[in-house]
Short mmCIF file of C-alpha atoms in Angstrom, two decimals:
data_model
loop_
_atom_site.label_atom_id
_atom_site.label_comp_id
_atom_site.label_asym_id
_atom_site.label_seq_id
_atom_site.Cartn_x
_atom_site.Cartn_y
_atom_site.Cartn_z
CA UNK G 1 9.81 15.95 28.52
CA UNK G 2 7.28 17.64 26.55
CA UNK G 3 8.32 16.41 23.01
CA UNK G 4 8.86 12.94 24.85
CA UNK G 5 5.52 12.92 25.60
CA UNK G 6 4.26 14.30 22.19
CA UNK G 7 6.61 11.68 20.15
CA UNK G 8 5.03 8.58 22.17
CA UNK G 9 1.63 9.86 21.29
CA UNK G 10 2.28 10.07 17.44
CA UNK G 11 4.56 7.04 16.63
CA UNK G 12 1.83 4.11 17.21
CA UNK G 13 -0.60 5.60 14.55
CA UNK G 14 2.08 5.86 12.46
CA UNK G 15 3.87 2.61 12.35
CA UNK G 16 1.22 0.29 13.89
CA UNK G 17 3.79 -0.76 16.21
CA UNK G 18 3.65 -1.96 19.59
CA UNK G 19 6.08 -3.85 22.23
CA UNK G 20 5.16 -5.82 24.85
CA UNK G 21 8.79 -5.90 27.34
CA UNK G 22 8.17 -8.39 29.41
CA UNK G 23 7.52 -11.26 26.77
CA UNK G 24 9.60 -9.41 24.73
CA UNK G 25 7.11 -9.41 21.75
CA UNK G 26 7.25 -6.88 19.10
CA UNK G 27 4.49 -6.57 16.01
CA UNK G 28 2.98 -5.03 13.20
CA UNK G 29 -0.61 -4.30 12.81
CA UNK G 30 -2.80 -4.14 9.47
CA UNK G 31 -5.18 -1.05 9.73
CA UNK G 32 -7.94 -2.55 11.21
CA UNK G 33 -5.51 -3.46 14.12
CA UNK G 34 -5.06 -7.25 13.27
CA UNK G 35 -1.52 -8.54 13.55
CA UNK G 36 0.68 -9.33 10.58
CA UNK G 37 3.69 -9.60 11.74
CA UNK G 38 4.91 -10.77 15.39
CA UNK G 39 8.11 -11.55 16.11
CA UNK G 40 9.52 -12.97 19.66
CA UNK G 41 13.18 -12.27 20.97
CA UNK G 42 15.31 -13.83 23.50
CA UNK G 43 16.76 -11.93 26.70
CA UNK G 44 19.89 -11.63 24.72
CA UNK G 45 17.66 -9.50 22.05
CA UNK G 46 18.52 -12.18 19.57
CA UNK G 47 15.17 -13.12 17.39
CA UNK G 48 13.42 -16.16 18.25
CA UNK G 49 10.92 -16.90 15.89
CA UNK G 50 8.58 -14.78 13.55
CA UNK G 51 5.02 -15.25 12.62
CA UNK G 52 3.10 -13.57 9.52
CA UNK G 53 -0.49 -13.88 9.06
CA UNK G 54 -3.07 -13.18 6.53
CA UNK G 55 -5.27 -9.66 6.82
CA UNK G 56 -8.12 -11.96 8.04
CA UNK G 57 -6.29 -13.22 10.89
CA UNK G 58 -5.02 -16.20 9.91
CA UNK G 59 -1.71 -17.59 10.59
CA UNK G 60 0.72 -17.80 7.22
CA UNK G 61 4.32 -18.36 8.42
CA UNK G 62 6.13 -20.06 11.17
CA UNK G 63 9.51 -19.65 11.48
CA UNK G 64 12.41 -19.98 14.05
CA UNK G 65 16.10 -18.68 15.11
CA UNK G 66 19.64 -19.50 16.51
CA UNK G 67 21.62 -16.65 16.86
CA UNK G 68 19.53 -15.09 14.59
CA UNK G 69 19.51 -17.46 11.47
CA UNK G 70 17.04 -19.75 10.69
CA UNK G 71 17.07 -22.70 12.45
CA UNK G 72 14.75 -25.97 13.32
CA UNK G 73 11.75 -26.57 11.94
CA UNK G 74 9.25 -24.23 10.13
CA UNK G 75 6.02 -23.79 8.42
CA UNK G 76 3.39 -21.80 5.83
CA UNK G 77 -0.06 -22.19 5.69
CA UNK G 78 -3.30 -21.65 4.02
CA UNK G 79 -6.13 -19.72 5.32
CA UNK G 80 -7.79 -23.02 6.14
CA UNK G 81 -4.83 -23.48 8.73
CA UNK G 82 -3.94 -26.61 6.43
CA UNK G 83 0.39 -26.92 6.30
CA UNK G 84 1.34 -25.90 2.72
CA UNK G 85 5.38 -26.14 3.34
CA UNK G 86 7.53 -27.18 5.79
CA UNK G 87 11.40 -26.21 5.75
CA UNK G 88 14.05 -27.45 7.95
CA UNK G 89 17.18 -25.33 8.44
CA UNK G 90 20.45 -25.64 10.46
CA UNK G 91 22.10 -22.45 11.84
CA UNK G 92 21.09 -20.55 8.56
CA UNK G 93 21.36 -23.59 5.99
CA UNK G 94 18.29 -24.76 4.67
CA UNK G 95 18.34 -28.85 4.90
CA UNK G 96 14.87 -29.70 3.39
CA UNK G 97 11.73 -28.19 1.81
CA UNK G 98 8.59 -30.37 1.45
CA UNK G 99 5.35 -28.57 -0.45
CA UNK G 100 2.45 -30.22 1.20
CA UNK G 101 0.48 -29.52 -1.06
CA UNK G 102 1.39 -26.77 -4.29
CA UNK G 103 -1.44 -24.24 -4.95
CA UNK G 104 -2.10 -23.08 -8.28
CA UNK G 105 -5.47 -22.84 -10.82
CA UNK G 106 -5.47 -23.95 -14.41
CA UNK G 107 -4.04 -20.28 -15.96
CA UNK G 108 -0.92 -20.31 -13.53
CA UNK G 109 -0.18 -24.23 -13.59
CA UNK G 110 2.80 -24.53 -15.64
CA UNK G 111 4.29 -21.17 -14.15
CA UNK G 112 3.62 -22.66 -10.51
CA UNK G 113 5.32 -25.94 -11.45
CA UNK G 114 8.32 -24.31 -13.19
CA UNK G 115 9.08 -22.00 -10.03
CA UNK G 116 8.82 -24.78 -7.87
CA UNK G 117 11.36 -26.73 -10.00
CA UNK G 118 13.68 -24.10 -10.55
CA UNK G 119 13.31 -22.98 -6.50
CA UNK G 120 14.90 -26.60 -5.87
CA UNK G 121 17.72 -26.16 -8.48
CA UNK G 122 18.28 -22.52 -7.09
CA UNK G 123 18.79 -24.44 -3.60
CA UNK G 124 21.13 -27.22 -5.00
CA UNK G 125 23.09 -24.42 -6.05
CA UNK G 126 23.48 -21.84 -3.27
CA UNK G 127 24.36 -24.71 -0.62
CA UNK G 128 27.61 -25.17 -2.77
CA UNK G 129 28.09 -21.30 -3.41
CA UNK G 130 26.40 -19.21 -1.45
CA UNK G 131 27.93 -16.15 -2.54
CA UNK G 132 26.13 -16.64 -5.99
CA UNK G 133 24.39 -13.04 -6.48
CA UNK G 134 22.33 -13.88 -9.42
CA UNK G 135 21.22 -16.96 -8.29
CA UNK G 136 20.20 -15.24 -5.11
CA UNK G 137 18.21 -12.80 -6.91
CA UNK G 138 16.69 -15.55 -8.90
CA UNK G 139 15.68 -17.85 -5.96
CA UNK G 140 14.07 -14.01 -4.24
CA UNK G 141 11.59 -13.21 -7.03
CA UNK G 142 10.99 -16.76 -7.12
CA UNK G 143 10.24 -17.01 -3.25
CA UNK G 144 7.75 -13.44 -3.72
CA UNK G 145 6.13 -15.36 -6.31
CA UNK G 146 5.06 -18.09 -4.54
CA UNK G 147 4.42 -16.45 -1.88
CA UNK G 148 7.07 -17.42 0.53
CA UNK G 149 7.28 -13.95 1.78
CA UNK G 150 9.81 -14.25 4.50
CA UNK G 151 12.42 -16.05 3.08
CA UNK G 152 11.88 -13.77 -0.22
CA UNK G 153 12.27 -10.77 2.11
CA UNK G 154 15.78 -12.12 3.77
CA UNK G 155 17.12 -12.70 0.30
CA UNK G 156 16.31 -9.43 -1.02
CA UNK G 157 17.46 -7.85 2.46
CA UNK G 158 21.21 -9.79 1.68
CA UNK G 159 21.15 -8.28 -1.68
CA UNK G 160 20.31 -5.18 -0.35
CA UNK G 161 23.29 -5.28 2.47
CA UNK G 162 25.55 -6.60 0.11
CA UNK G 163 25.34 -4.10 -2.76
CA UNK G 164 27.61 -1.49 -2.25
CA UNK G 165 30.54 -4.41 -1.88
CA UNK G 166 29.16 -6.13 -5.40
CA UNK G 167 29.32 -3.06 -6.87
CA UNK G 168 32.86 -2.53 -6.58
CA UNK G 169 33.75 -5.30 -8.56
CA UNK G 170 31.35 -5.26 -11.18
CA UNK G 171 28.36 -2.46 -12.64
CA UNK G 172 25.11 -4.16 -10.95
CA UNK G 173 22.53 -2.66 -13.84
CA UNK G 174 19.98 -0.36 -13.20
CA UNK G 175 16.83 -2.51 -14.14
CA UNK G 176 17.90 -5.20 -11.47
CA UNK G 177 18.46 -2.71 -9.00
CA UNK G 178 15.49 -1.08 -9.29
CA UNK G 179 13.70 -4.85 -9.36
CA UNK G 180 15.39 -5.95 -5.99
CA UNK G 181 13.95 -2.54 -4.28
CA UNK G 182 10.49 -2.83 -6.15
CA UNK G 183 10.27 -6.14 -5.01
CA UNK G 184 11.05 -4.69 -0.91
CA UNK G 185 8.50 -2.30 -1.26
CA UNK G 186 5.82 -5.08 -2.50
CA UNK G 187 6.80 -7.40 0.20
CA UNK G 188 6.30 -4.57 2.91
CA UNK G 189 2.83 -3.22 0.88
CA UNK G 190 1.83 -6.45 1.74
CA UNK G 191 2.27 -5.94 5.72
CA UNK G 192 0.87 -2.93 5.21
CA UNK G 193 4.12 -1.14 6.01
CA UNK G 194 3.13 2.45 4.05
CA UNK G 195 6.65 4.04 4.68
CA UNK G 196 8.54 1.41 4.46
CA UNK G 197 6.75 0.16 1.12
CA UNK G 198 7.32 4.21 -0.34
CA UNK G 199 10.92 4.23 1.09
CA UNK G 200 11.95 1.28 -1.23
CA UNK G 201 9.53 2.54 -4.22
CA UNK G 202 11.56 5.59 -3.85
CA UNK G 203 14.75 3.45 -4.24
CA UNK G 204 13.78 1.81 -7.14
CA UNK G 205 13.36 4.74 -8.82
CA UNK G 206 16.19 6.30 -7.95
CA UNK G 207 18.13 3.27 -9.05
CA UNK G 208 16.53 2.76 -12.39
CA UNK G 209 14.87 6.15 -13.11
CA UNK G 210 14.20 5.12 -16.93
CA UNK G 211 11.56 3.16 -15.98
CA UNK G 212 7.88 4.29 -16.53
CA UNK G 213 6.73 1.44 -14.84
CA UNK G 214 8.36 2.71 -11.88
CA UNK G 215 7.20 5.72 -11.18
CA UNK G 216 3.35 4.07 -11.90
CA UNK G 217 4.17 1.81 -9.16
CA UNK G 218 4.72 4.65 -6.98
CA UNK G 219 1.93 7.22 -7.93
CA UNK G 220 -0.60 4.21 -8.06
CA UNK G 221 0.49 3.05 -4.36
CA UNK G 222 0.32 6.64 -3.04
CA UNK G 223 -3.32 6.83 -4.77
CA UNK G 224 -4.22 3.70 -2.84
CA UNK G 225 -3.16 4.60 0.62
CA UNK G 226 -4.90 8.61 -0.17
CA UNK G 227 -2.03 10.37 -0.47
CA UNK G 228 -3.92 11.98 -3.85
CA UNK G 229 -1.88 15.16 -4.54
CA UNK G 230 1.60 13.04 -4.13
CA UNK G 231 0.63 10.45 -6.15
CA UNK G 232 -0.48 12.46 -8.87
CA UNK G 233 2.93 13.79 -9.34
CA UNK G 234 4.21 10.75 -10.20
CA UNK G 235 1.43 9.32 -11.97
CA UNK G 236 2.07 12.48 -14.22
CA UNK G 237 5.69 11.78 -14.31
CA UNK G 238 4.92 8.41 -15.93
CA UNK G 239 2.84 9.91 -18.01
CA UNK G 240 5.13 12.20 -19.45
CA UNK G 241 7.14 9.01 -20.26
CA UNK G 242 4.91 7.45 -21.94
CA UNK G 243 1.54 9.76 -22.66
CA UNK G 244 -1.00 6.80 -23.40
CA UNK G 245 -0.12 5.00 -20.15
CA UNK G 246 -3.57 3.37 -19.67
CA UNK G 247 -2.76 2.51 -16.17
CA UNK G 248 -1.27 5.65 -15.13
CA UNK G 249 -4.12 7.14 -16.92
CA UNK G 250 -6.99 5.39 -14.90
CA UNK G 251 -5.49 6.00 -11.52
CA UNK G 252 -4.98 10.00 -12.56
CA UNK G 253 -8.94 9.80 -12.96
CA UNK G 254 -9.68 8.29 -9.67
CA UNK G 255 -7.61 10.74 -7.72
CA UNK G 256 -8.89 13.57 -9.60
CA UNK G 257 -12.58 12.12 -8.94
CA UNK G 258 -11.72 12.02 -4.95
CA UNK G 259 -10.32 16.24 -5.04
CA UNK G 260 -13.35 16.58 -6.95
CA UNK G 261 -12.22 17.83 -10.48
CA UNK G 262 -14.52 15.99 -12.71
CA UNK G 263 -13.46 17.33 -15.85
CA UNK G 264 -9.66 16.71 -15.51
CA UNK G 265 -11.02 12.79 -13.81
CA UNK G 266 -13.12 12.42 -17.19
CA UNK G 267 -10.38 13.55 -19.65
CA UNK G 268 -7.90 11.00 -17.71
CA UNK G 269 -10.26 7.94 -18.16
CA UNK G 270 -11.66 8.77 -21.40
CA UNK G 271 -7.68 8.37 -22.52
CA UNK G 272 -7.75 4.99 -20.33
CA UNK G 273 -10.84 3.41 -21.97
CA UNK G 274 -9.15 4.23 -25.65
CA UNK G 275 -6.80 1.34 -24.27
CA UNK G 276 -9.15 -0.73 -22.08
CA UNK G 277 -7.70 -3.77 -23.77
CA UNK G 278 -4.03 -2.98 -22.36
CA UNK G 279 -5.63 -2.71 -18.80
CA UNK G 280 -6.85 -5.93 -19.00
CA UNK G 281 -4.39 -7.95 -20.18
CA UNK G 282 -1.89 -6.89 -17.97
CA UNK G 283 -4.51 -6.82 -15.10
CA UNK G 284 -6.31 -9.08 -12.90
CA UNK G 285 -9.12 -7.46 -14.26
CA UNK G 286 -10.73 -7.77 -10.96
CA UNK G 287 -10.45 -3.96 -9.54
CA UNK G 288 -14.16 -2.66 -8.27
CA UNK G 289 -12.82 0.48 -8.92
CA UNK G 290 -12.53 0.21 -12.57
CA UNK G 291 -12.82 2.48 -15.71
CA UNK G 292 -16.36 1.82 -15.73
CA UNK G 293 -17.62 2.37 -12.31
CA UNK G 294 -15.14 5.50 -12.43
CA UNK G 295 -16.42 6.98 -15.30
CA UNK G 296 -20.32 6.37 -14.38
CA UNK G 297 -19.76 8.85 -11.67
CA UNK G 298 -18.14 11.14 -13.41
CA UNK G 299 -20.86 11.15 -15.98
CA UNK G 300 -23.32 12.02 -12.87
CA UNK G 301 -20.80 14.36 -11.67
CA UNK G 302 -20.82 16.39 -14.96
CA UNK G 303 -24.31 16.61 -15.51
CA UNK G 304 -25.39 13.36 -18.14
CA UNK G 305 -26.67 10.83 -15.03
CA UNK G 306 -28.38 8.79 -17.94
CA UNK G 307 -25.18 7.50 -19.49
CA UNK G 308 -23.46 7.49 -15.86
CA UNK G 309 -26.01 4.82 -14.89
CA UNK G 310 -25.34 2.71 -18.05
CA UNK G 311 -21.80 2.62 -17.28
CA UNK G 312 -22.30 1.65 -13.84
CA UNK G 313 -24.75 -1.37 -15.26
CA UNK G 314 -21.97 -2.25 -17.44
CA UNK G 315 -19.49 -2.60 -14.77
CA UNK G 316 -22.11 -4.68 -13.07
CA UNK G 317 -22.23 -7.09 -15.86
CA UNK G 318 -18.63 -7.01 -15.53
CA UNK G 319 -18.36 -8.02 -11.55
CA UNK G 320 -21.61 -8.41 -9.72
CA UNK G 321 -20.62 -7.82 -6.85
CA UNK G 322 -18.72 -4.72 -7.67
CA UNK G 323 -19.32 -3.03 -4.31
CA UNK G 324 -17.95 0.21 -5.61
CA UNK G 325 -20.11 0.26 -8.12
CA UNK G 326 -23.26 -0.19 -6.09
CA UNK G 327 -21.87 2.43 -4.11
CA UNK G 328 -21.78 5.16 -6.87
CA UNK G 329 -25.38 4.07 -7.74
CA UNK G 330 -26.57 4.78 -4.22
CA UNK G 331 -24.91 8.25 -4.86
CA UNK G 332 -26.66 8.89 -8.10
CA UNK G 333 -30.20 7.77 -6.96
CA UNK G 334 -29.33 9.95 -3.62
CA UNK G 335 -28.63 12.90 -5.10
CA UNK G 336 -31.30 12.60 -7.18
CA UNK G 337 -33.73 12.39 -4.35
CA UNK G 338 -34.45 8.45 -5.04
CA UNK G 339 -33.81 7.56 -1.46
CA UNK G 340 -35.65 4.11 -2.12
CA UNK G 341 -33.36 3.16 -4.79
CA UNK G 342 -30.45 4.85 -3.50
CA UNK G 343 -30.90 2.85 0.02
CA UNK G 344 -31.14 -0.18 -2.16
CA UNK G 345 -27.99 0.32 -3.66
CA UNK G 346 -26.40 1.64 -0.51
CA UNK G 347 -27.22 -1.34 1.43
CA UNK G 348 -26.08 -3.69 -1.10
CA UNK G 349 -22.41 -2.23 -1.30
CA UNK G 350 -22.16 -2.55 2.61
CA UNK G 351 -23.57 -6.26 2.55
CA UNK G 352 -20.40 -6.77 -0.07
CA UNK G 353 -17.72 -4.77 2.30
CA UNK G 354 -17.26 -1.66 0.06
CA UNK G 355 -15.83 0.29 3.22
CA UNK G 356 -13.19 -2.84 4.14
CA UNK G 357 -12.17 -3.48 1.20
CA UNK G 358 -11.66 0.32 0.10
CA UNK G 359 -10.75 1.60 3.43
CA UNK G 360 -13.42 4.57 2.73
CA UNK G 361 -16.06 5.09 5.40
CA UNK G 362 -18.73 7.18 3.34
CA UNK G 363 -21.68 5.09 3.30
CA UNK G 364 -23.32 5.54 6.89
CA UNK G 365 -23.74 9.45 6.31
CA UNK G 366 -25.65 8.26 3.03
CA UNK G 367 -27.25 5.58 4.64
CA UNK G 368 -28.75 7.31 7.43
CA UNK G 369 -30.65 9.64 4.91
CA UNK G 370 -31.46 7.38 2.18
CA UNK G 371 -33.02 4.60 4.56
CA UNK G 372 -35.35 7.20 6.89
CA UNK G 373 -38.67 8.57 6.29
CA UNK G 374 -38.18 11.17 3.52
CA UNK G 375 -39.76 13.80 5.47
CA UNK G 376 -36.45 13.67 7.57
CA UNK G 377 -34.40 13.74 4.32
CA UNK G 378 -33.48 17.32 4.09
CA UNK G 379 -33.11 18.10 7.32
CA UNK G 380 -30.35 15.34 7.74
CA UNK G 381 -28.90 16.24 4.38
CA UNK G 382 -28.42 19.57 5.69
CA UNK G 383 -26.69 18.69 8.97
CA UNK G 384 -24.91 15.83 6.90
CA UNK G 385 -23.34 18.36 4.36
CA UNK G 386 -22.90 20.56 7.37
CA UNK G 387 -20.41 17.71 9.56
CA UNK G 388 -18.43 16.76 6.11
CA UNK G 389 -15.10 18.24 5.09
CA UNK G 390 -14.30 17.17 1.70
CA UNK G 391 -11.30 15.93 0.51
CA UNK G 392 -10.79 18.78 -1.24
CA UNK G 393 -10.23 21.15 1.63
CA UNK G 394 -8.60 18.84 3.95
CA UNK G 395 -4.61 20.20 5.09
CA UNK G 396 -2.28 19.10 2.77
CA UNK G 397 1.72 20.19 2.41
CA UNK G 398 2.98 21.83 -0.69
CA UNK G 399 5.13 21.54 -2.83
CA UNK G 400 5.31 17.78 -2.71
CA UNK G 401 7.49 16.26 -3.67
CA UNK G 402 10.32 19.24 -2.73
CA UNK G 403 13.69 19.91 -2.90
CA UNK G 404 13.87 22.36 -0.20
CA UNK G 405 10.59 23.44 1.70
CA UNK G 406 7.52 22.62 2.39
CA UNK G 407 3.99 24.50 3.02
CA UNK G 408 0.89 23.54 4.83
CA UNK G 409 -2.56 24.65 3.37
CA UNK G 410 -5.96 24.65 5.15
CA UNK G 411 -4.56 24.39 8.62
CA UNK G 412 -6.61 25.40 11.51
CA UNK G 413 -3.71 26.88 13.03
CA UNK G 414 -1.00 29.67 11.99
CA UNK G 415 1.92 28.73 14.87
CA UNK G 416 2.47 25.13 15.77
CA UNK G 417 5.13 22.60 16.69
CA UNK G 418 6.15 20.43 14.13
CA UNK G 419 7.73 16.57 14.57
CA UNK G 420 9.41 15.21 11.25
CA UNK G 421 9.80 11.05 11.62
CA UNK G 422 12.07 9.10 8.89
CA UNK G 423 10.34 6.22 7.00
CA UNK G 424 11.28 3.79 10.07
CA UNK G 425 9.73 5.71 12.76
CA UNK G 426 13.05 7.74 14.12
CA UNK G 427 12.51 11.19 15.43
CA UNK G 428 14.84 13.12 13.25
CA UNK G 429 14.07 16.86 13.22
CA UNK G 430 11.83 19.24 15.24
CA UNK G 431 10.90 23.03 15.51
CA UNK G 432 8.24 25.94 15.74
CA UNK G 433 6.39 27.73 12.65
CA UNK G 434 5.15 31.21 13.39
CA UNK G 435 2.25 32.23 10.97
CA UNK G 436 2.37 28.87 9.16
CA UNK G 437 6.09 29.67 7.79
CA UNK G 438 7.30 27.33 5.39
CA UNK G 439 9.34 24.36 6.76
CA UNK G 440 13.24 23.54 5.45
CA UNK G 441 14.08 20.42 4.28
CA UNK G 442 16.82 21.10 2.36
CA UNK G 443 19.37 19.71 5.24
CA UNK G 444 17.95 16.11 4.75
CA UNK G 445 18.43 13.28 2.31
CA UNK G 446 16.05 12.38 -0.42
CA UNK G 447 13.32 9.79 1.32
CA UNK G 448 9.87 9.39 2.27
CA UNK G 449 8.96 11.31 5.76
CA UNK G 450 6.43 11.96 8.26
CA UNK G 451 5.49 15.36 9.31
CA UNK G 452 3.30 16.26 12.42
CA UNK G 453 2.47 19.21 13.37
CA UNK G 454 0.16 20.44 16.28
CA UNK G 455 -1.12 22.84 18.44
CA UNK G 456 -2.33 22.52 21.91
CA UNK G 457 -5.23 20.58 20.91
CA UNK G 458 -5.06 19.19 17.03
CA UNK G 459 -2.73 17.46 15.71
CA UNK G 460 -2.09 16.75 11.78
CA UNK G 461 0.02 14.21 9.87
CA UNK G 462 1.44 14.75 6.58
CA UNK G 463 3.24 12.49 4.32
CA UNK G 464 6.50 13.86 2.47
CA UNK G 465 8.95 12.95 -0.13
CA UNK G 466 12.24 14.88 -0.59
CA UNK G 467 13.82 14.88 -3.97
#
């Protein structure tokens, strides 16, 4: 009963998941605890209907169910809450799409236009063979593109069920395979879903290991949701592959700038900036976090503030309302006891959502300092610097990614209990380390896993990948 207890208490902060039985509801929660995915089932346990919605709330998709196919009438729409698509289905069939209204700007015009075109020939087409794997796989990417999430993610699911059959009869190649899985994982980064996203980034790779791009994808991801040390192996992998790789490059700085080792942080975006012109046209070119406002720290960091603050200004003139850059200039001017200027800054990159919109929640620690009297300064710094553990020294398991077993460093704790979940949220192994003994994994299959472990009063969650 013990463990019962102890697996209840750990599985909602891992998955975000929660049930409601008597309206038999299940969902999905964002991190800041709004819903993006709710889905309602019948007393037989057969699915209902589904709804998606936006990270601000909004609703996205509508859909309903017979016997678990699409069925009836459903709907996507904007943020505005105006209907962008309807679709009508029978028992599984779709009857009828009508766009509403098609949403594109004057650089993606003709691509938006083509998909839609070839969507409705990819429809033609399956409703007379259905069994049509490449024009499956077609209409998928085509659905992610535009943004038709659902229906992208049930395509790509069928592939996915039906590939160990296809490959019997003929080789499915590698680059495909690792597409159809690298598409999953985006779909399910996009809900948010960290384990499930990893699971099928791990797929990909193991499907089409050739692929630089790949492993990129997968050290970048694991950078973005702070899993530094993991990602960084596979950042590095990519960058064995190909030793320029501007974007692996960049993203090696700003994990090395997090742990705090400047020097290996400047070396990696020095090599990143030698190629800015890569980053950008394959890019958005919208990141806050970018070479600029990365390497302006670092600059700071090192000891030549002068030239960190021109590269902040540039990244300014870059994106005005570059919160992370504002950010990094509050740091500067803090540390160097400009708590005017630095409360200026510091303010500013709040008003713009720096701690949303980069899920890091630094600022108030600063802010309390920087925007008090300054006679209170030190003694806040003090008892500031005193209630911070950085990054740096935080637990973290080792060797990671393994092959056999794993260590945990900076515990609080020598003997604990220890819980290890499967990407999905199943309870799949369990035991006791005396004197913080390492931890065999050799017994389980390569994957992405959870790993609690606790004593009577802390508990700590680690993410894992076995090779």
């Amino acid at each position: 009963m013990k463990n019962l207890v102890y697996i209840s208490l750990l599985l909602a902060p891992i998955f975000l998941f929660a049930q409601d039985e008597e309206d038999e509801i299940k969902r999905y929660f964002f991190k800041d605890g709004i819903t993006s995915i709710e889905r309602w089932y019948r007393n037989d346990k057969k699915l209902d209907s589904l709804k998606t919605y936006y990270q601000s709330g909004e609703l996205n998709e509508s859909f309903h169910y017979l016997n678990g196919q699409f069925h009836g009438l459903s709907y996507k729409f904007n943020k505005s809450g105006e209907k962008l698509t309807t679709w009508e289905f029978a028992k599984g069939q779709l009857v009828e799409r009508t766009d509403h209204t098609i949403d594109f700007n004057k650089k993606n015009e003709e691509k938006v236009k083509k998909a839609h075109s070839d969507l409705k020939a990819l429809n033609e087409k399956l409703s007379k063979n259905p069994n049509d794997f490449r024009a499956y796989f077609t209409r998928a990417n085509i659905r992610n593109f535009l943004g038709d999430h659902v229906l992208a993610l049930n395509d790509f699911k069928k592939i996915e069920k039906n590939i160990p059959k296809l490959s019997k009869n003929k080789q499915i190649p590698e680059k495909m395979l690792g597409n159809i899985y690298d598409n999953l994982a985006t779909i399910y980064e996009g809900y948010e879903m960290q384990n499930h996203c990893i699971h099928y980034k791990l797929k990909a790779l193991k499907a089409s290991p050739k692929e630089s791009r790949l492993y990129h994808n997968l050290g970048a991801y694991l950078v973005k949701v702070k899993s530094f040390r993991l990602g960084i192996e596979y950042l590095n992998k990519a960058k064995a592959m190909v030793p320029n790789h501007s974007f692996a490059n960049w993203l090696l700085a700003v994990a090395y700038t997090d742990l705090e080792d400047y020097e290996k942080a400047m070396t990696h975006v020095n090599t990143a900036i030698k190629n800015e012109a890569s980053i950008y046209k394959r890019s958005t070119g919208t990141a806050e976090r970018d070479l600029w406002t990365t390497r302006g720290l670092l600059y700071h960091k090192l000891g030549d503030t002068h030239k960190g603050i021109i590269d902040l200004e540039e990244a300014l003139s870059i994106n005005k309302d570059n919160s992370f850059a504002y950010r990094n200039l509050g740091v500067i001017y803090f540390d160097l006891g400009d708590y005017a200027k630095s409360c200026q800054f510091l303010q500013k990159a709040q008003q713009l959502g720096y701690e949303k919109t980069h899920d890091t929640y630094d600022l108030q620690s600063y802010l309390d300092v920087a925007c008090v009297n300054t006679e209170l300064s030190q003694a806040k710094t003090e008892l500031s610097a005193n209630n911070t553990i950085k990054l740096v020294n935080k637990p973290y398991a080792y060797p990671n990614p393994t092959r056999d077993v794993i260590n945990l460093k900076n515990l609080t704790f020598e003997n604990y209990e220890y819980l290890i979940f499967d990407y999905a949220g199943k309870l799949i192994k369990q035991g006791v380390s005396q004197g913080n003994t390492p931890i065999n994994l050799s017994n389980l299959p390569t994957g992405v896993y959870i790993l609690k472990a606790h004593d009577t009063a802390t508990f700590e969650t680690f993410r894992i990948i076995k090779e």
